[in-house]
Coordinates of C-alpha atoms in Angstrom, one line a residue:
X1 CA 390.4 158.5 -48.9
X2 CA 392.3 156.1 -46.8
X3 CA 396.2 156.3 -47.0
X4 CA 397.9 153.1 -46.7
X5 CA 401.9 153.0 -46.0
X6 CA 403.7 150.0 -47.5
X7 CA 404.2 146.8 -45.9
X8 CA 408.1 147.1 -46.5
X9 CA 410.0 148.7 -43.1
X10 CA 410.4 152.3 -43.7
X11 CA 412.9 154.9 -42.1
X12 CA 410.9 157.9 -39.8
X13 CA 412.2 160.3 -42.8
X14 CA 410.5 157.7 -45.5
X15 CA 407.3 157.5 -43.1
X16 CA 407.2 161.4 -42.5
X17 CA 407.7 162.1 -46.5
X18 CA 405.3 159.5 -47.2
X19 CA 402.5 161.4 -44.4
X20 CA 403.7 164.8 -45.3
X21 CA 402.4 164.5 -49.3
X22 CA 399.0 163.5 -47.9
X23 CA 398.3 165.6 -45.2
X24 CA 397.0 169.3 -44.9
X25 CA 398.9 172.0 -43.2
X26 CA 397.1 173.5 -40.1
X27 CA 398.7 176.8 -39.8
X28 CA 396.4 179.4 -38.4
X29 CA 396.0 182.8 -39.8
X30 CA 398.0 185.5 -39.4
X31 CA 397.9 189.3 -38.1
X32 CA 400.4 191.8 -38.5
X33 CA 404.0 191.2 -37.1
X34 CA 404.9 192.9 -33.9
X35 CA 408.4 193.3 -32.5
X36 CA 409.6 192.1 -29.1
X37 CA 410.6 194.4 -26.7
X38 CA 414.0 193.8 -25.5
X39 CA 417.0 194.9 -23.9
X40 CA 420.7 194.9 -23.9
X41 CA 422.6 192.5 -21.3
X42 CA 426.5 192.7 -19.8
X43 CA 427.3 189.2 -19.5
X44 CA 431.1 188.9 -18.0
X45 CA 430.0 189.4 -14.6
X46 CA 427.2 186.8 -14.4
X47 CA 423.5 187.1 -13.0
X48 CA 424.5 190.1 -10.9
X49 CA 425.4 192.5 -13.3
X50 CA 421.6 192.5 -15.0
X51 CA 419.9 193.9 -12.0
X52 CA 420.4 197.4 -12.5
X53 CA 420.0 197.3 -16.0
X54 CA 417.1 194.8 -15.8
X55 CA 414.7 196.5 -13.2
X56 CA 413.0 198.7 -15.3
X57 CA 412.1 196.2 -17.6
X58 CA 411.1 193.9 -15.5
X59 CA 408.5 196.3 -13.9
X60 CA 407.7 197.0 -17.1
X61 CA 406.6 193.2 -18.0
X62 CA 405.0 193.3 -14.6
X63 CA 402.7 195.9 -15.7
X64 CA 402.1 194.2 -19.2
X65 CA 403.4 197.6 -20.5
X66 CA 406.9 199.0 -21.6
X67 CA 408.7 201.9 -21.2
X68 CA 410.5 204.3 -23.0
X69 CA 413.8 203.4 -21.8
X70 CA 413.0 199.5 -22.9
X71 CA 412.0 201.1 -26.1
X72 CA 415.7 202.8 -26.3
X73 CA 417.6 200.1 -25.4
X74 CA 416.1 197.5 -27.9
X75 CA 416.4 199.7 -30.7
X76 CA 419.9 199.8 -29.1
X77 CA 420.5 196.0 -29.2
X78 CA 419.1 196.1 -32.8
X79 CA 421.8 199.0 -33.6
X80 CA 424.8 197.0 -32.2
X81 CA 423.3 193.1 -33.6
X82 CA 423.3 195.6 -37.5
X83 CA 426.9 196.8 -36.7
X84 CA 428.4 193.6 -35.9
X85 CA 426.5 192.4 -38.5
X86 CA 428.6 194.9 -41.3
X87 CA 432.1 194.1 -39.4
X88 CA 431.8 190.0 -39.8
X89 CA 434.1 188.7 -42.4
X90 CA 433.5 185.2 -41.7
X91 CA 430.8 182.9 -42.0
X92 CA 428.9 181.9 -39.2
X93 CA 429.2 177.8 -39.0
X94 CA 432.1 176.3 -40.0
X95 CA 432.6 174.2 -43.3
X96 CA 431.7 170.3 -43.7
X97 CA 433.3 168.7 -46.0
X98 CA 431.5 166.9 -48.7
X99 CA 430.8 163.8 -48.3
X100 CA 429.1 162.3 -51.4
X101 CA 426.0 161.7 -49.7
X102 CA 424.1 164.1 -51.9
X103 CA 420.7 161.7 -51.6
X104 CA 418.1 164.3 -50.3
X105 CA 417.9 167.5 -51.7
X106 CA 416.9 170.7 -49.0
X107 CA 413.0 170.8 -49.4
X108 CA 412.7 167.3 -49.0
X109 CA 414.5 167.1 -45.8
X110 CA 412.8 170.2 -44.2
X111 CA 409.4 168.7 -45.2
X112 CA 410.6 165.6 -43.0
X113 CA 411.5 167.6 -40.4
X114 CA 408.4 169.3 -40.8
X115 CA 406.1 167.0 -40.6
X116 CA 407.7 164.8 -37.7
X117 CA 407.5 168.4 -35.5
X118 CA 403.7 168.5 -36.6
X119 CA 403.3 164.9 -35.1
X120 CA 405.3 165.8 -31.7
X121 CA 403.4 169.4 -31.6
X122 CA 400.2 167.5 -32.2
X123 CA 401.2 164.9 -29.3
X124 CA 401.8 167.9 -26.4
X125 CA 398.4 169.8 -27.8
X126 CA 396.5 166.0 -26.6
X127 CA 398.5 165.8 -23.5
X128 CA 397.7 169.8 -22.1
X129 CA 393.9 170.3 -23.5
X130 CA 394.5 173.7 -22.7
X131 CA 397.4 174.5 -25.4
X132 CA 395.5 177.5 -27.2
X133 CA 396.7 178.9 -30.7
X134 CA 397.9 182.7 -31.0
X135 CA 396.4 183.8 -34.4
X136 CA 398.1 187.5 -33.6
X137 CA 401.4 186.2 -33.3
X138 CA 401.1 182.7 -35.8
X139 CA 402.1 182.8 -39.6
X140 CA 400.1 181.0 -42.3
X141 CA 402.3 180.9 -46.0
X142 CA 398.9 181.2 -47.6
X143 CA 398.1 184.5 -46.3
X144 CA 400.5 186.6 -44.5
X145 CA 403.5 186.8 -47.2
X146 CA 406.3 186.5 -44.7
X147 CA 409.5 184.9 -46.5
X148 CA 413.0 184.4 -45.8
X149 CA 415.5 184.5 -48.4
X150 CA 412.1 184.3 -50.8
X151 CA 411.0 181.0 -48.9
X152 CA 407.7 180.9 -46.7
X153 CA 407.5 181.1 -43.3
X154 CA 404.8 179.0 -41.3
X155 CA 404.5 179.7 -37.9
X156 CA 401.9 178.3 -35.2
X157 CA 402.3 180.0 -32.4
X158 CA 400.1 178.6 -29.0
X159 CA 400.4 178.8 -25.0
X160 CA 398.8 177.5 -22.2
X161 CA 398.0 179.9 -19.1
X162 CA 397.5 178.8 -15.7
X163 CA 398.1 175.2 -14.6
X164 CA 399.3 174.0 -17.8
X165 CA 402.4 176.5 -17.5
X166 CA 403.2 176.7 -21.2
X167 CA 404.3 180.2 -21.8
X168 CA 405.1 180.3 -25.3
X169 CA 405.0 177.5 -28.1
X170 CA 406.8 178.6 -31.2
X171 CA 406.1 175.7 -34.2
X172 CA 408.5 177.1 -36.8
X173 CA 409.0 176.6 -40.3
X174 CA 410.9 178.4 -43.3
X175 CA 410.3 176.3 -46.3
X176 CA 413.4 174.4 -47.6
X177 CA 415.5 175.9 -44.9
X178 CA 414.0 175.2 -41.2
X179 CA 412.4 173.2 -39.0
X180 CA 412.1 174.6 -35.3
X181 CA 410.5 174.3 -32.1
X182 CA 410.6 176.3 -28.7
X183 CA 409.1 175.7 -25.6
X184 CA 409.5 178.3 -22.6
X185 CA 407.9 177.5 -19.5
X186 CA 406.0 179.7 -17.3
X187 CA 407.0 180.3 -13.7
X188 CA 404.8 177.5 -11.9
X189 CA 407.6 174.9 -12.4
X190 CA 411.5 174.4 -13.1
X191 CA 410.7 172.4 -16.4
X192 CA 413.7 173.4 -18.4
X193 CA 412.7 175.2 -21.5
X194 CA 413.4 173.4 -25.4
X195 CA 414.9 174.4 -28.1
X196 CA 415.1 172.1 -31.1
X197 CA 416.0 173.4 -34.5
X198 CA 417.5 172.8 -37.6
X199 CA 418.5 174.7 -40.4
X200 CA 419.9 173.8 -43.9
X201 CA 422.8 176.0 -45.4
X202 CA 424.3 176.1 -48.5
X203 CA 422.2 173.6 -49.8
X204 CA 424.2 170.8 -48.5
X205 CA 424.7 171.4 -44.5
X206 CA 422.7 170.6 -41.8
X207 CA 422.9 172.7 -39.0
X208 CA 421.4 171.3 -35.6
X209 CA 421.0 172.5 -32.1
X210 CA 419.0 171.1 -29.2
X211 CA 419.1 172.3 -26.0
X212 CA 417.4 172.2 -22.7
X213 CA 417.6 175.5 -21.1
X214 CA 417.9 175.7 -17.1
X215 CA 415.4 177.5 -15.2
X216 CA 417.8 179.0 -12.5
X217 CA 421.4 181.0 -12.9
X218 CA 424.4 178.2 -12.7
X219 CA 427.1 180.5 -13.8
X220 CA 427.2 178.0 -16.8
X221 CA 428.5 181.2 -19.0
X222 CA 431.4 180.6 -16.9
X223 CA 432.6 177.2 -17.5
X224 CA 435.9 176.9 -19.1
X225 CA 436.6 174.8 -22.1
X226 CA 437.8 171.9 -19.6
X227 CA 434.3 172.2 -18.2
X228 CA 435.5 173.6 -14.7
X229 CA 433.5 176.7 -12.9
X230 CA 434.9 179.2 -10.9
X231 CA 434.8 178.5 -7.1
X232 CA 434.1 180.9 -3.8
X233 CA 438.1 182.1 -4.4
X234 CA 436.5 184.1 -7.2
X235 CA 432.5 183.9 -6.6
X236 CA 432.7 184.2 -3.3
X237 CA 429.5 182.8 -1.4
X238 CA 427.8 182.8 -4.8
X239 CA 429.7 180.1 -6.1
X240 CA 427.6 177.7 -3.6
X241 CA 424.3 179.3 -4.7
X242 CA 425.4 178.7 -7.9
X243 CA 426.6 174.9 -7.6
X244 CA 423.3 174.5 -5.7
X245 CA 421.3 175.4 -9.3
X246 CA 423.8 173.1 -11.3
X247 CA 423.2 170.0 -8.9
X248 CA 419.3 170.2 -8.6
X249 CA 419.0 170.6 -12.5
X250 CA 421.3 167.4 -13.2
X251 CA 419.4 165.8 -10.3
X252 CA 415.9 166.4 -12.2
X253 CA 417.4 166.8 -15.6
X254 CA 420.8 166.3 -16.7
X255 CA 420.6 162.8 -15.4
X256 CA 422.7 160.1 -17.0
X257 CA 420.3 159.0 -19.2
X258 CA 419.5 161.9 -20.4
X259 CA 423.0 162.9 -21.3
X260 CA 423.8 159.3 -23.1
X261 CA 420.9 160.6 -25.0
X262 CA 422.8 163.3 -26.3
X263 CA 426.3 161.6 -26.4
X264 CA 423.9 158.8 -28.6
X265 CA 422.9 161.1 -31.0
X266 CA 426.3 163.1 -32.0
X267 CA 428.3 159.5 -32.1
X268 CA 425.7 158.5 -35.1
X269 CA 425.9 161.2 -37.2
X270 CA 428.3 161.7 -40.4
X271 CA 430.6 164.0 -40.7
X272 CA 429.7 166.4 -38.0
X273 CA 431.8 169.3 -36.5
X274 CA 431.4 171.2 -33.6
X275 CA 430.2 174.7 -33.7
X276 CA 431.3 176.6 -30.6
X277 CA 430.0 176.0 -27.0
X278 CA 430.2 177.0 -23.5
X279 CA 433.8 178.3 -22.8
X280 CA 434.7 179.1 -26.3
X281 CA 435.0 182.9 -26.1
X282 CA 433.6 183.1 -29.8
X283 CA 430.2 182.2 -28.4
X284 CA 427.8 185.4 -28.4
X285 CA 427.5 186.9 -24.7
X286 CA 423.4 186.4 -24.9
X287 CA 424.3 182.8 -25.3
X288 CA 426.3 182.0 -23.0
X289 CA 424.3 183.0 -20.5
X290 CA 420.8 181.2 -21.7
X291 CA 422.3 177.9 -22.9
X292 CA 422.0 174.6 -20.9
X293 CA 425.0 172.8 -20.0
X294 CA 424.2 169.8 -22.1
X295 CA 423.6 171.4 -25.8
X296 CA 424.3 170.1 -29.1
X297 CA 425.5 172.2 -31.4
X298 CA 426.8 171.0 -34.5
X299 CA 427.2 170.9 -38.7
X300 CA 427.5 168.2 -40.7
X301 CA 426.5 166.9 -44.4
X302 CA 423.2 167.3 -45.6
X303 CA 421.9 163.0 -46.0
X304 CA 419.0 160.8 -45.8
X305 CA 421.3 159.0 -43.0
X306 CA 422.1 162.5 -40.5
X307 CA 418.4 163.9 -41.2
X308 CA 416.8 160.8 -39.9
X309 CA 419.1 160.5 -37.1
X310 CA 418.3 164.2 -36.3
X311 CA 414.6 163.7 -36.9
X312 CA 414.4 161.2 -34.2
X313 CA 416.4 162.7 -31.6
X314 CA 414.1 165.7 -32.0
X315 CA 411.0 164.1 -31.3
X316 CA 413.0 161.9 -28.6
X317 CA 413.6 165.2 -26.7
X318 CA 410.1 166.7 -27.3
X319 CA 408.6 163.9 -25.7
X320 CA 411.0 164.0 -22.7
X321 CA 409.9 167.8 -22.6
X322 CA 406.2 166.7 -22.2
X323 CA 407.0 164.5 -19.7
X324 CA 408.7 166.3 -17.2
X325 CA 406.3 169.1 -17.8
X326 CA 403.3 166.8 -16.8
X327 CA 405.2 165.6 -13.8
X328 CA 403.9 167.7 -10.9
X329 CA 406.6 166.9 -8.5
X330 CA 408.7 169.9 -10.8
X331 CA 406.0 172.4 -9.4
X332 CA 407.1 175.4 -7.6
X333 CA 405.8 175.8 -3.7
X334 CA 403.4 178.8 -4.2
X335 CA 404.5 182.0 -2.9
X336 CA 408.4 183.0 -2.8
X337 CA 409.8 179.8 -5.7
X338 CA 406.9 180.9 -8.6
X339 CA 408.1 185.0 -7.4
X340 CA 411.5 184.1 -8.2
X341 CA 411.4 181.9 -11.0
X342 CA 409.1 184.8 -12.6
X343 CA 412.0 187.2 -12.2
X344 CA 414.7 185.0 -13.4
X345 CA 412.4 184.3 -16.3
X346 CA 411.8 187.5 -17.1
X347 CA 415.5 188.0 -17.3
X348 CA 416.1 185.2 -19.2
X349 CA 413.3 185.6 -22.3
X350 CA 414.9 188.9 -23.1
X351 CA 418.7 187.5 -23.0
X352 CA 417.2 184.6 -25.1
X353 CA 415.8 187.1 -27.7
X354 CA 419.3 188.6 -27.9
X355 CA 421.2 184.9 -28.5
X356 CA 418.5 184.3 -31.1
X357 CA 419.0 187.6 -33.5
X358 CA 422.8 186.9 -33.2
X359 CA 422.1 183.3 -34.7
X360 CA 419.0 184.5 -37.0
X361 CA 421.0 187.4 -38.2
X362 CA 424.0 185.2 -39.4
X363 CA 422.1 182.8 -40.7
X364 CA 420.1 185.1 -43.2
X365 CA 420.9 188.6 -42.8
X366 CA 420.4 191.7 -40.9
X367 CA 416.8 192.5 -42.2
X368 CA 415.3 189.3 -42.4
X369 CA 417.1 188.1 -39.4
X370 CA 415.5 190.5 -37.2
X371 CA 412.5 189.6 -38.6
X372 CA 412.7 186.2 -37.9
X373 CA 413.9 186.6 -34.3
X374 CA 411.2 188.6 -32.9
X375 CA 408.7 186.1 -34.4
X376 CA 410.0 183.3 -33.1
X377 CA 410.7 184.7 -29.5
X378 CA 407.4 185.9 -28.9
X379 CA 405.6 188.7 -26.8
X380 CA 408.1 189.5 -23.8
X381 CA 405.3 191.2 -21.9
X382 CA 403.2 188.1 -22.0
X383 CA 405.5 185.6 -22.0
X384 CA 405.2 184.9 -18.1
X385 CA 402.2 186.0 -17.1
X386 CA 400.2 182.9 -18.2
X387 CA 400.4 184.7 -22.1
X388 CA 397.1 186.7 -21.7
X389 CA 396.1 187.5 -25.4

């Protein structure tokens, strides 16, 4: 049967309804869930205050193994994300205000969203040949009974080892409530890792955050709300190593094209608000310390209107992911550059899996939350290692 779209111009979220009613889901099949291995991190004094905690665990992803101690202090993390948890009182993202633009309902606009990711995922899988799915970590609705809130989750989980650098490729989806899509990078380049995801609250608010996440420690966690960093009168000689990371990743990266990207996108959407960012002391310590210095993070009303706007942007900033990530001249010398960036990469997957149960966990709940997370995040122990299944 051949499908034929209407002569009349259509929006992307028009198109991607239109494609998504006729086309069949690929999600692979599904093995039982396994939990990431992570552990705690002490944020207020920057990168240097990891190392002794970090060392064990980093030998331990080294060895493709883990240890007792990393066993202790996830179920640690776990312990203090499920008392935190029970102490909130307030909700997580701040209120919009209805706007009488009630003219997509939740399911629709997450099928959009859906089906647009589907498209970018499917672009990247033809550009790097070697993209392979993970059946023992992906999540097929059909089969493997995983819900949030009651809602299926669909989850395609794929990497690429070796040249191709992809270390983990999380295609997320919780029906009528999510669309999200990470990209983490493995150590042969400084390709910033994605994040992309948006999630539906309250039937009415659309919560969106994209962020490209640097590859090397700019003591971003300790910008101020005017956006200034702390110089060598507090950092010491650190504050120049630190500076040194911030230019070269706005050189590559943060260039001014890409940020009127991102200025582009919040100026068109309705009724958005801010959730807190980098220098707000609400934001959560694993957070600070993984987001980029360029992230969007806000709320607004759930419309036709803002979910087209968002849909685009997303695939705007998966294809400028796949571009850089193609571009050799972002490869690492070999030796000492791919050595370090494996460490700091280490480092950073496990602070990322902390920053993502605080969001999962307030979003839908301890159990599920948890849940959620350490599906999404991956396998630390292969994560950087070429993802050796």
């Amino acid at each position: 049967m051949t499908m034929v779209l209407p002569s009349i111009p259509l929006s992307a979220l028009t198109a991607l309804l239109i494609l998504s009613s006729h086309a069949n889901a690929f999600s692979t099949g599904i093995s039982s869930f396994r939990r990431a291995v992570v552990t705690k991190i002490s944020a207020k004094g920057g990168m240097d205050a990891y190392d002794a905690q970090m060392a064990a665990m980093v030998a331990a992803v080294a060895g493709g193994s883990t240890s007792p101690a990393a066993e202790q202090v996830a179920a640690e993390m776990i312990d203090s994300s499920r008392e935190h948890s029970n102490a909130a009182t307030t909700s997580p993202t701040p209120s919009v205000v209805a706007m009488g633009l009630g003219d997509i309902d939740s399911k629709s606009a997450i099928t959009a969203l859906e089906a647009s990711q589907t498209l970018s995922v499917a672009g990247i899988a033809s550009a790097i040949p070697d993209l392979a799915v993970k059946p023992d970590a992906s999540y097929c609705p059909a089969t493997s009974g995983f819900t949030i809130a009651g809602n299926p989750v669909k989850l395609d989980a794929s990497d690429a080892a070796g040249p191709a650098n992809v270390a983990w490729l999380s295609d997320l989806c919780v029906d009528s409530t999510m669309s999200s899509l990470t990209i983490y990078n493995g150590p042969l380049s400084d390709v910033p890792h994605i994040i992309s995801r948006c999630v539906i609250t309250n039937d009415d608010t659309l919560n969106f955050f994209l962020d490209f996440r640097p590859r090397g420690y700019g003591a971003y966690d300790l910008r101020d709300a005017a956006g200034n960093y702390p110089g060598p009168d507090t950092l010491g000689r650190k504050a120049f190593e630190y500076s040194g990371a911030r230019k070269d990743f706005d050189s590559k990266f943060g260039t001014e094209d890409v940020l009127r990207f991102f200025e582009d996108i919040k100026s068109k959407f309705e009724g958005s608000v801010d959730n807190p960012g980098l220098g707000d002391d609400s934001l959560h310590e694993a957070e600070k310390v993984t987001r980029g210095p360029m992230a969007l993070d806000v709320s607004m009303p759930l419309s036709a209107s803002n979910v087209d706007i968002i849909l685009n942007a997303r695939e705007k900033a998966a294809s400028l992911w796949l571009e850089w990530a193609l571009d050799s001249s972002h490869g690492h010398r070999p030796g000492a550059p791919i050595n370090s960036q494996y460490v700091y990469d280490s480092k950073y997957k496990i602070n990322a899996y902390g920053a993502l149960l605080d969001v999962y966990v307030k979003l839908f709940g301890q159990s599920d939350g948890e849940k959620l997370a350490a599906a999404d995040s991956g396998p630390i122990d292969e994560a950087y290692v070429g993802g050796g299944s």
